[in-house]
PDB file of C-alpha atoms in Angstrom:
ATOM      1  CA  MET A   1       0.000   0.000   0.000  1.00 78.00           C
ATOM      2  CA  ALA A   2       2.810   2.399   0.818  1.00 77.00           C
ATOM      3  CA  ARG A   3       4.386   1.929  -2.620  1.00 74.00           C
ATOM      4  CA  ARG A   4       1.053   2.298  -4.375  1.00 76.00           C
ATOM      5  CA  THR A   5       0.087   5.512  -2.566  1.00 77.00           C
ATOM      6  CA  ALA A   6       3.563   6.878  -1.717  1.00 72.00           C
ATOM      7  CA  ASP A   7       2.003   7.972   1.567  1.00 76.00           C
ATOM      8  CA  PRO A   8       2.607   5.884   4.699  1.00 78.00           C
ATOM      9  CA  GLU A   9      -0.330   7.447   6.567  1.00 78.00           C
ATOM     10  CA  VAL A  10      -2.743   6.531   3.775  1.00 81.00           C
ATOM     11  CA  ALA A  11      -1.194   3.074   3.561  1.00 82.00           C
ATOM     12  CA  LEU A  12      -1.865   2.483   7.240  1.00 82.00           C
ATOM     13  CA  ASP A  13      -5.474   3.569   6.800  1.00 85.00           C
ATOM     14  CA  LEU A  14      -5.934   1.279   3.808  1.00 86.00           C
ATOM     15  CA  TRP A  15      -4.420  -1.721   5.601  1.00 83.00           C
ATOM     16  CA  ALA A  16      -6.639  -1.099   8.609  1.00 85.00           C
ATOM     17  CA  GLU A  17      -9.704  -1.064   6.355  1.00 87.00           C
ATOM     18  CA  THR A  18      -8.432  -4.162   4.529  1.00 88.00           C
ATOM     19  CA  PHE A  19      -8.219  -6.115   7.764  1.00 84.00           C
ATOM     20  CA  ALA A  20     -11.568  -4.783   8.934  1.00 87.00           C
ATOM     21  CA  GLN A  21     -13.133  -6.015   5.688  1.00 85.00           C
ATOM     22  CA  ALA A  22     -11.360  -9.362   6.050  1.00 86.00           C
ATOM     23  CA  CYS A  23     -12.727  -9.801   9.565  1.00 86.00           C
ATOM     24  CA  THR A  24     -16.220  -8.836   8.463  1.00 84.00           C
ATOM     25  CA  GLY A  25     -16.152 -11.156   5.449  1.00 85.00           C
ATOM     26  CA  ARG A  26     -14.214 -14.058   6.952  1.00 82.00           C
ATOM     27  CA  GLY A  27     -17.264 -16.311   6.575  1.00 85.00           C
ATOM     28  CA  SER A  28     -16.990 -16.014   2.785  1.00 86.00           C
ATOM     29  CA  PHE A  29     -13.374 -17.229   2.702  1.00 86.00           C
ATOM     30  CA  ARG A  30     -13.250 -20.712   1.180  1.00 87.00           C
ATOM     31  CA  GLY A  31      -9.509 -21.285   1.008  1.00 86.00           C
ATOM     32  CA  THR A  32      -7.585 -23.843   3.004  1.00 89.00           C
ATOM     33  CA  THR A  33      -3.938 -22.840   2.655  1.00 90.00           C
ATOM     34  CA  PRO A  34      -1.888 -19.837   3.786  1.00 88.00           C
ATOM     35  CA  ALA A  35      -1.276 -18.972   0.110  1.00 89.00           C
ATOM     36  CA  GLU A  36      -5.021 -18.883  -0.545  1.00 89.00           C
ATOM     37  CA  ALA A  37      -5.529 -16.714   2.535  1.00 88.00           C
ATOM     38  CA  ALA A  38      -2.802 -14.327   1.344  1.00 88.00           C
ATOM     39  CA  ALA A  39      -4.361 -14.128  -2.131  1.00 89.00           C
ATOM     40  CA  TRP A  40      -7.792 -13.448  -0.595  1.00 89.00           C
ATOM     41  CA  LEU A  41      -6.370 -10.704   1.620  1.00 89.00           C
ATOM     42  CA  ASN A  42      -4.459  -9.172  -1.313  1.00 87.00           C
ATOM     43  CA  GLY A  43      -7.686  -9.114  -3.318  1.00 89.00           C
ATOM     44  CA  ILE A  44      -9.377  -7.188  -0.528  1.00 90.00           C
ATOM     45  CA  ALA A  45      -6.395  -4.821  -0.389  1.00 89.00           C
ATOM     46  CA  ARG A  46      -6.565  -4.190  -4.159  1.00 87.00           C
ATOM     47  CA  ARG A  47     -10.256  -3.329  -3.866  1.00 87.00           C
ATOM     48  CA  GLN A  48      -9.542  -0.977  -0.961  1.00 87.00           C
ATOM     49  CA  LEU A  49      -6.851   0.780  -2.999  1.00 84.00           C
ATOM     50  CA  ALA A  50      -9.164   1.118  -5.992  1.00 83.00           C
ATOM     51  CA  GLN A  51     -11.890   2.547  -3.767  1.00 81.00           C
ATOM     52  CA  TYR A  52      -9.388   4.986  -2.242  1.00 81.00           C
ATOM     53  CA  TYR A  53      -8.516   6.324  -5.673  1.00 77.00           C
ATOM     54  CA  ARG A  54     -12.187   6.621  -6.608  1.00 74.00           C
ATOM     55  CA  ARG A  55     -13.192   8.345  -3.378  1.00 71.00           C
ATOM     56  CA  GLY A  56     -10.337  10.786  -3.496  1.00 66.00           C
ATOM     57  CA  ARG A  57      -9.819  13.494  -0.986  1.00 60.00           C
ATOM     58  CA  ILE A  58     -13.456  14.517  -0.565  1.00 62.00           C
ATOM     59  CA  GLU A  59     -14.199  11.682   1.841  1.00 64.00           C
ATOM     60  CA  GLN A  60     -11.003  12.257   3.808  1.00 64.00           C
ATOM     61  CA  ARG A  61     -11.909  15.919   4.184  1.00 69.00           C
ATOM     62  CA  ALA A  62     -15.355  14.976   5.494  1.00 70.00           C
ATOM     63  CA  LEU A  63     -13.831  12.597   8.047  1.00 68.00           C
ATOM     64  CA  ARG A  64     -11.519  15.340   9.286  1.00 70.00           C
ATOM     65  CA  GLN A  65     -14.449  17.725   9.640  1.00 73.00           C
ATOM     66  CA  LEU A  66     -16.263  15.111  11.720  1.00 75.00           C
ATOM     67  CA  GLN A  67     -13.077  14.609  13.757  1.00 70.00           C
ATOM     68  CA  LEU A  68     -12.996  10.889  12.968  1.00 66.00           C
ATOM     69  CA  GLU A  69      -9.260  10.633  12.386  1.00 62.00           C
ATOM     70  CA  ARG A  70      -7.179   7.911  13.940  1.00 62.00           C
ATOM     71  CA  PRO A  71      -4.223   9.048  16.026  1.00 70.00           C
ATOM     72  CA  PRO A  72      -1.229   9.784  13.814  1.00 76.00           C
ATOM     73  CA  ALA A  73       1.452   7.149  13.482  1.00 79.00           C
ATOM     74  CA  THR A  74       4.723   7.810  15.244  1.00 85.00           C
ATOM     75  CA  PRO A  75       7.558   9.255  13.166  1.00 86.00           C
ATOM     76  CA  GLU A  76       9.484   6.040  13.787  1.00 90.00           C
ATOM     77  CA  ALA A  77       6.639   3.879  12.443  1.00 85.00           C
ATOM     78  CA  LEU A  78       6.314   6.082   9.366  1.00 83.00           C
ATOM     79  CA  ALA A  79      10.057   5.994   8.728  1.00 86.00           C
ATOM     80  CA  ASP A  80      10.084   2.213   9.089  1.00 87.00           C
ATOM     81  CA  LEU A  81       7.161   1.849   6.669  1.00 83.00           C
ATOM     82  CA  GLU A  82       8.823   4.145   4.138  1.00 84.00           C
ATOM     83  CA  ARG A  83      12.043   2.124   4.422  1.00 86.00           C
ATOM     84  CA  ARG A  84      10.297  -1.239   4.061  1.00 83.00           C
ATOM     85  CA  ALA A  85       8.269  -0.066   1.075  1.00 80.00           C
ATOM     86  CA  GLY A  86      11.359   1.356  -0.639  1.00 82.00           C
ATOM     87  CA  LEU A  87       9.738   4.763  -1.073  1.00 82.00           C
ATOM     88  CA  HIS A  88      13.078   6.603  -1.110  1.00 83.00           C
ATOM     89  CA  ASP A  89      14.261   4.554  -4.094  1.00 84.00           C
ATOM     90  CA  LEU A  90      10.893   4.858  -5.809  1.00 82.00           C
ATOM     91  CA  ARG A  91      10.895   8.649  -5.413  1.00 82.00           C
ATOM     92  CA  ARG A  92      14.470   8.824  -6.723  1.00 86.00           C
ATOM     93  CA  GLU A  93      13.528   6.774  -9.817  1.00 87.00           C
ATOM     94  CA  LEU A  94      10.320   8.671 -10.512  1.00 85.00           C
ATOM     95  CA  GLY A  95      11.891  11.815 -12.010  1.00 86.00           C
ATOM     96  CA  PRO A  96      13.944   9.991 -14.657  1.00 91.00           C
ATOM     97  CA  ALA A  97      10.950   7.756 -15.439  1.00 90.00           C
ATOM     98  CA  LEU A  98       8.687  10.789 -15.937  1.00 90.00           C
ATOM     99  CA  ALA A  99      11.334  12.298 -18.235  1.00 91.00           C
ATOM    100  CA  GLN A 100      11.008   9.243 -20.515  1.00 92.00           C
ATOM    101  CA  LEU A 101       7.332   9.979 -21.156  1.00 92.00           C
ATOM    102  CA  SER A 102       6.232  12.337 -23.901  1.00 92.00           C
ATOM    103  CA  PRO A 103       5.875  15.917 -22.671  1.00 92.00           C
ATOM    104  CA  SER A 104       2.075  15.872 -23.056  1.00 92.00           C
ATOM    105  CA  VAL A 105       1.669  12.603 -21.135  1.00 92.00           C
ATOM    106  CA  SER A 106       4.185  13.609 -18.456  1.00 91.00           C
ATOM    107  CA  SER A 107       2.415  16.933 -17.975  1.00 91.00           C
ATOM    108  CA  ALA A 108      -0.986  15.227 -17.640  1.00 91.00           C
ATOM    109  CA  VAL A 109       0.359  12.769 -15.045  1.00 91.00           C
ATOM    110  CA  ARG A 110       2.150  15.465 -13.057  1.00 89.00           C
ATOM    111  CA  LEU A 111      -0.914  17.695 -12.967  1.00 90.00           C
ATOM    112  CA  ARG A 112      -3.302  14.880 -12.049  1.00 88.00           C
ATOM    113  CA  VAL A 113      -1.098  13.360  -9.332  1.00 84.00           C
ATOM    114  CA  ILE A 114       0.358  16.514  -7.807  1.00 81.00           C
ATOM    115  CA  ASP A 115      -2.468  19.064  -8.130  1.00 82.00           C
ATOM    116  CA  GLU A 116      -5.261  16.429  -8.088  1.00 83.00           C
ATOM    117  CA  PRO A 117      -7.776  18.344 -10.192  1.00 86.00           C
ATOM    118  CA  ALA A 118     -10.974  16.613 -11.300  1.00 87.00           C
ATOM    119  CA  TYR A 119     -10.727  15.352 -14.871  1.00 89.00           C
ATOM    120  CA  PRO A 120     -12.910  18.136 -16.344  1.00 91.00           C
ATOM    121  CA  ASP A 121     -10.580  20.711 -14.754  1.00 92.00           C
ATOM    122  CA  LEU A 122      -7.502  18.793 -15.900  1.00 91.00           C
ATOM    123  CA  ALA A 123      -8.859  18.672 -19.446  1.00 92.00           C
ATOM    124  CA  ALA A 124      -9.502  22.407 -19.397  1.00 93.00           C
ATOM    125  CA  ARG A 125      -5.979  23.116 -18.135  1.00 93.00           C
ATOM    126  CA  LEU A 126      -4.506  20.929 -20.875  1.00 93.00           C
ATOM    127  CA  GLY A 127      -6.852  22.272 -23.573  1.00 93.00           C
ATOM    128  CA  ILE A 128      -8.127  18.795 -24.489  1.00 92.00           C
ATOM    129  CA  SER A 129     -11.309  16.780 -23.995  1.00 91.00           C
ATOM    130  CA  GLU A 130     -11.987  14.945 -20.742  1.00 89.00           C
ATOM    131  CA  PRO A 131     -11.687  11.473 -22.386  1.00 89.00           C
ATOM    132  CA  ALA A 132      -8.343  12.530 -23.859  1.00 91.00           C
ATOM    133  CA  ALA A 133      -7.152  13.726 -20.446  1.00 90.00           C
ATOM    134  CA  ARG A 134      -8.198  10.415 -18.877  1.00 89.00           C
ATOM    135  CA  ALA A 135      -6.420   8.506 -21.635  1.00 90.00           C
ATOM    136  CA  ARG A 136      -3.207  10.497 -21.216  1.00 91.00           C
ATOM    137  CA  VAL A 137      -3.122   9.970 -17.466  1.00 89.00           C
ATOM    138  CA  SER A 138      -3.934   6.278 -17.817  1.00 87.00           C
ATOM    139  CA  ARG A 139      -1.242   5.750 -20.466  1.00 89.00           C
ATOM    140  CA  GLY A 140       1.256   7.702 -18.412  1.00 89.00           C
ATOM    141  CA  LEU A 141       0.612   5.780 -15.204  1.00 85.00           C
ATOM    142  CA  ALA A 142       0.793   2.455 -17.033  1.00 84.00           C
ATOM    143  CA  ALA A 143       4.076   3.496 -18.666  1.00 87.00           C
ATOM    144  CA  LEU A 144       5.471   4.605 -15.302  1.00 85.00           C
ATOM    145  CA  ALA A 145       4.514   1.257 -13.763  1.00 82.00           C
ATOM    146  CA  ASP A 146       6.462  -0.467 -16.544  1.00 83.00           C
ATOM    147  CA  LEU A 147       9.446   1.895 -16.312  1.00 85.00           C
ATOM    148  CA  LEU A 148       9.605   1.560 -12.529  1.00 81.00           C
ATOM    149  CA  ASP A 149       9.104  -2.204 -12.805  1.00 75.00           C
ATOM    150  CA  LEU A 150       6.201  -2.192 -10.375  1.00 66.00           C
ATOM    151  CA  PRO A 151       4.382  -5.456  -9.680  1.00 55.00           C
ATOM    152  CA  THR A 152       1.473  -6.429 -11.905  1.00 42.00           C
ATOM    153  CA  THR A 153      -1.109  -5.351  -9.319  1.00 41.00           C
ATOM    154  CA  ALA A 154       0.197  -1.796  -9.495  1.00 42.00           C
ATOM    155  CA  LYS A 155      -0.114  -1.864 -13.279  1.00 40.00           C
ATOM    156  CA  VAL A 156      -3.723  -2.965 -12.989  1.00 40.00           C
ATOM    157  CA  MET A 157      -4.466  -0.201 -10.468  1.00 42.00           C
ATOM    158  CA  THR A 158      -3.174   2.510 -12.815  1.00 41.00           C
ATOM    159  CA  SER A 159      -5.618   1.739 -15.593  1.00 39.00           C
TER     160      SER A 159
END
């Protein structure tokens, strides 16, 4: 989760929700081996990550307004999570990988990921249609996943 979001705090939230969903749905688990249990849990985690990207920041803002935040993780826990996830290396590799994309695709990815505008706003900023903006971002994220040699699940999540 930390590598997929590049944010240890978000990763902790997503893992907590993953395990909450696993506990709630444990009656539906039909596997018998540890590998099947791991695959089941990873499937739940992938769905949580996809939902996180769909929900975006609006839901997180609402939770903050309702004061429903969990206590922040300690700096040591965050540093350990960043180290284990290899975020330093990933961040170091990201710039050269972005430079390998075409300027139009790189610009679309940078704007979408850094500024986080809605797609209609992104399209307006780029002077293109919304479907074209979505396509550029999708192509760019898929290319970055390949360039950064991210696992297959990350490539699926970018499309």
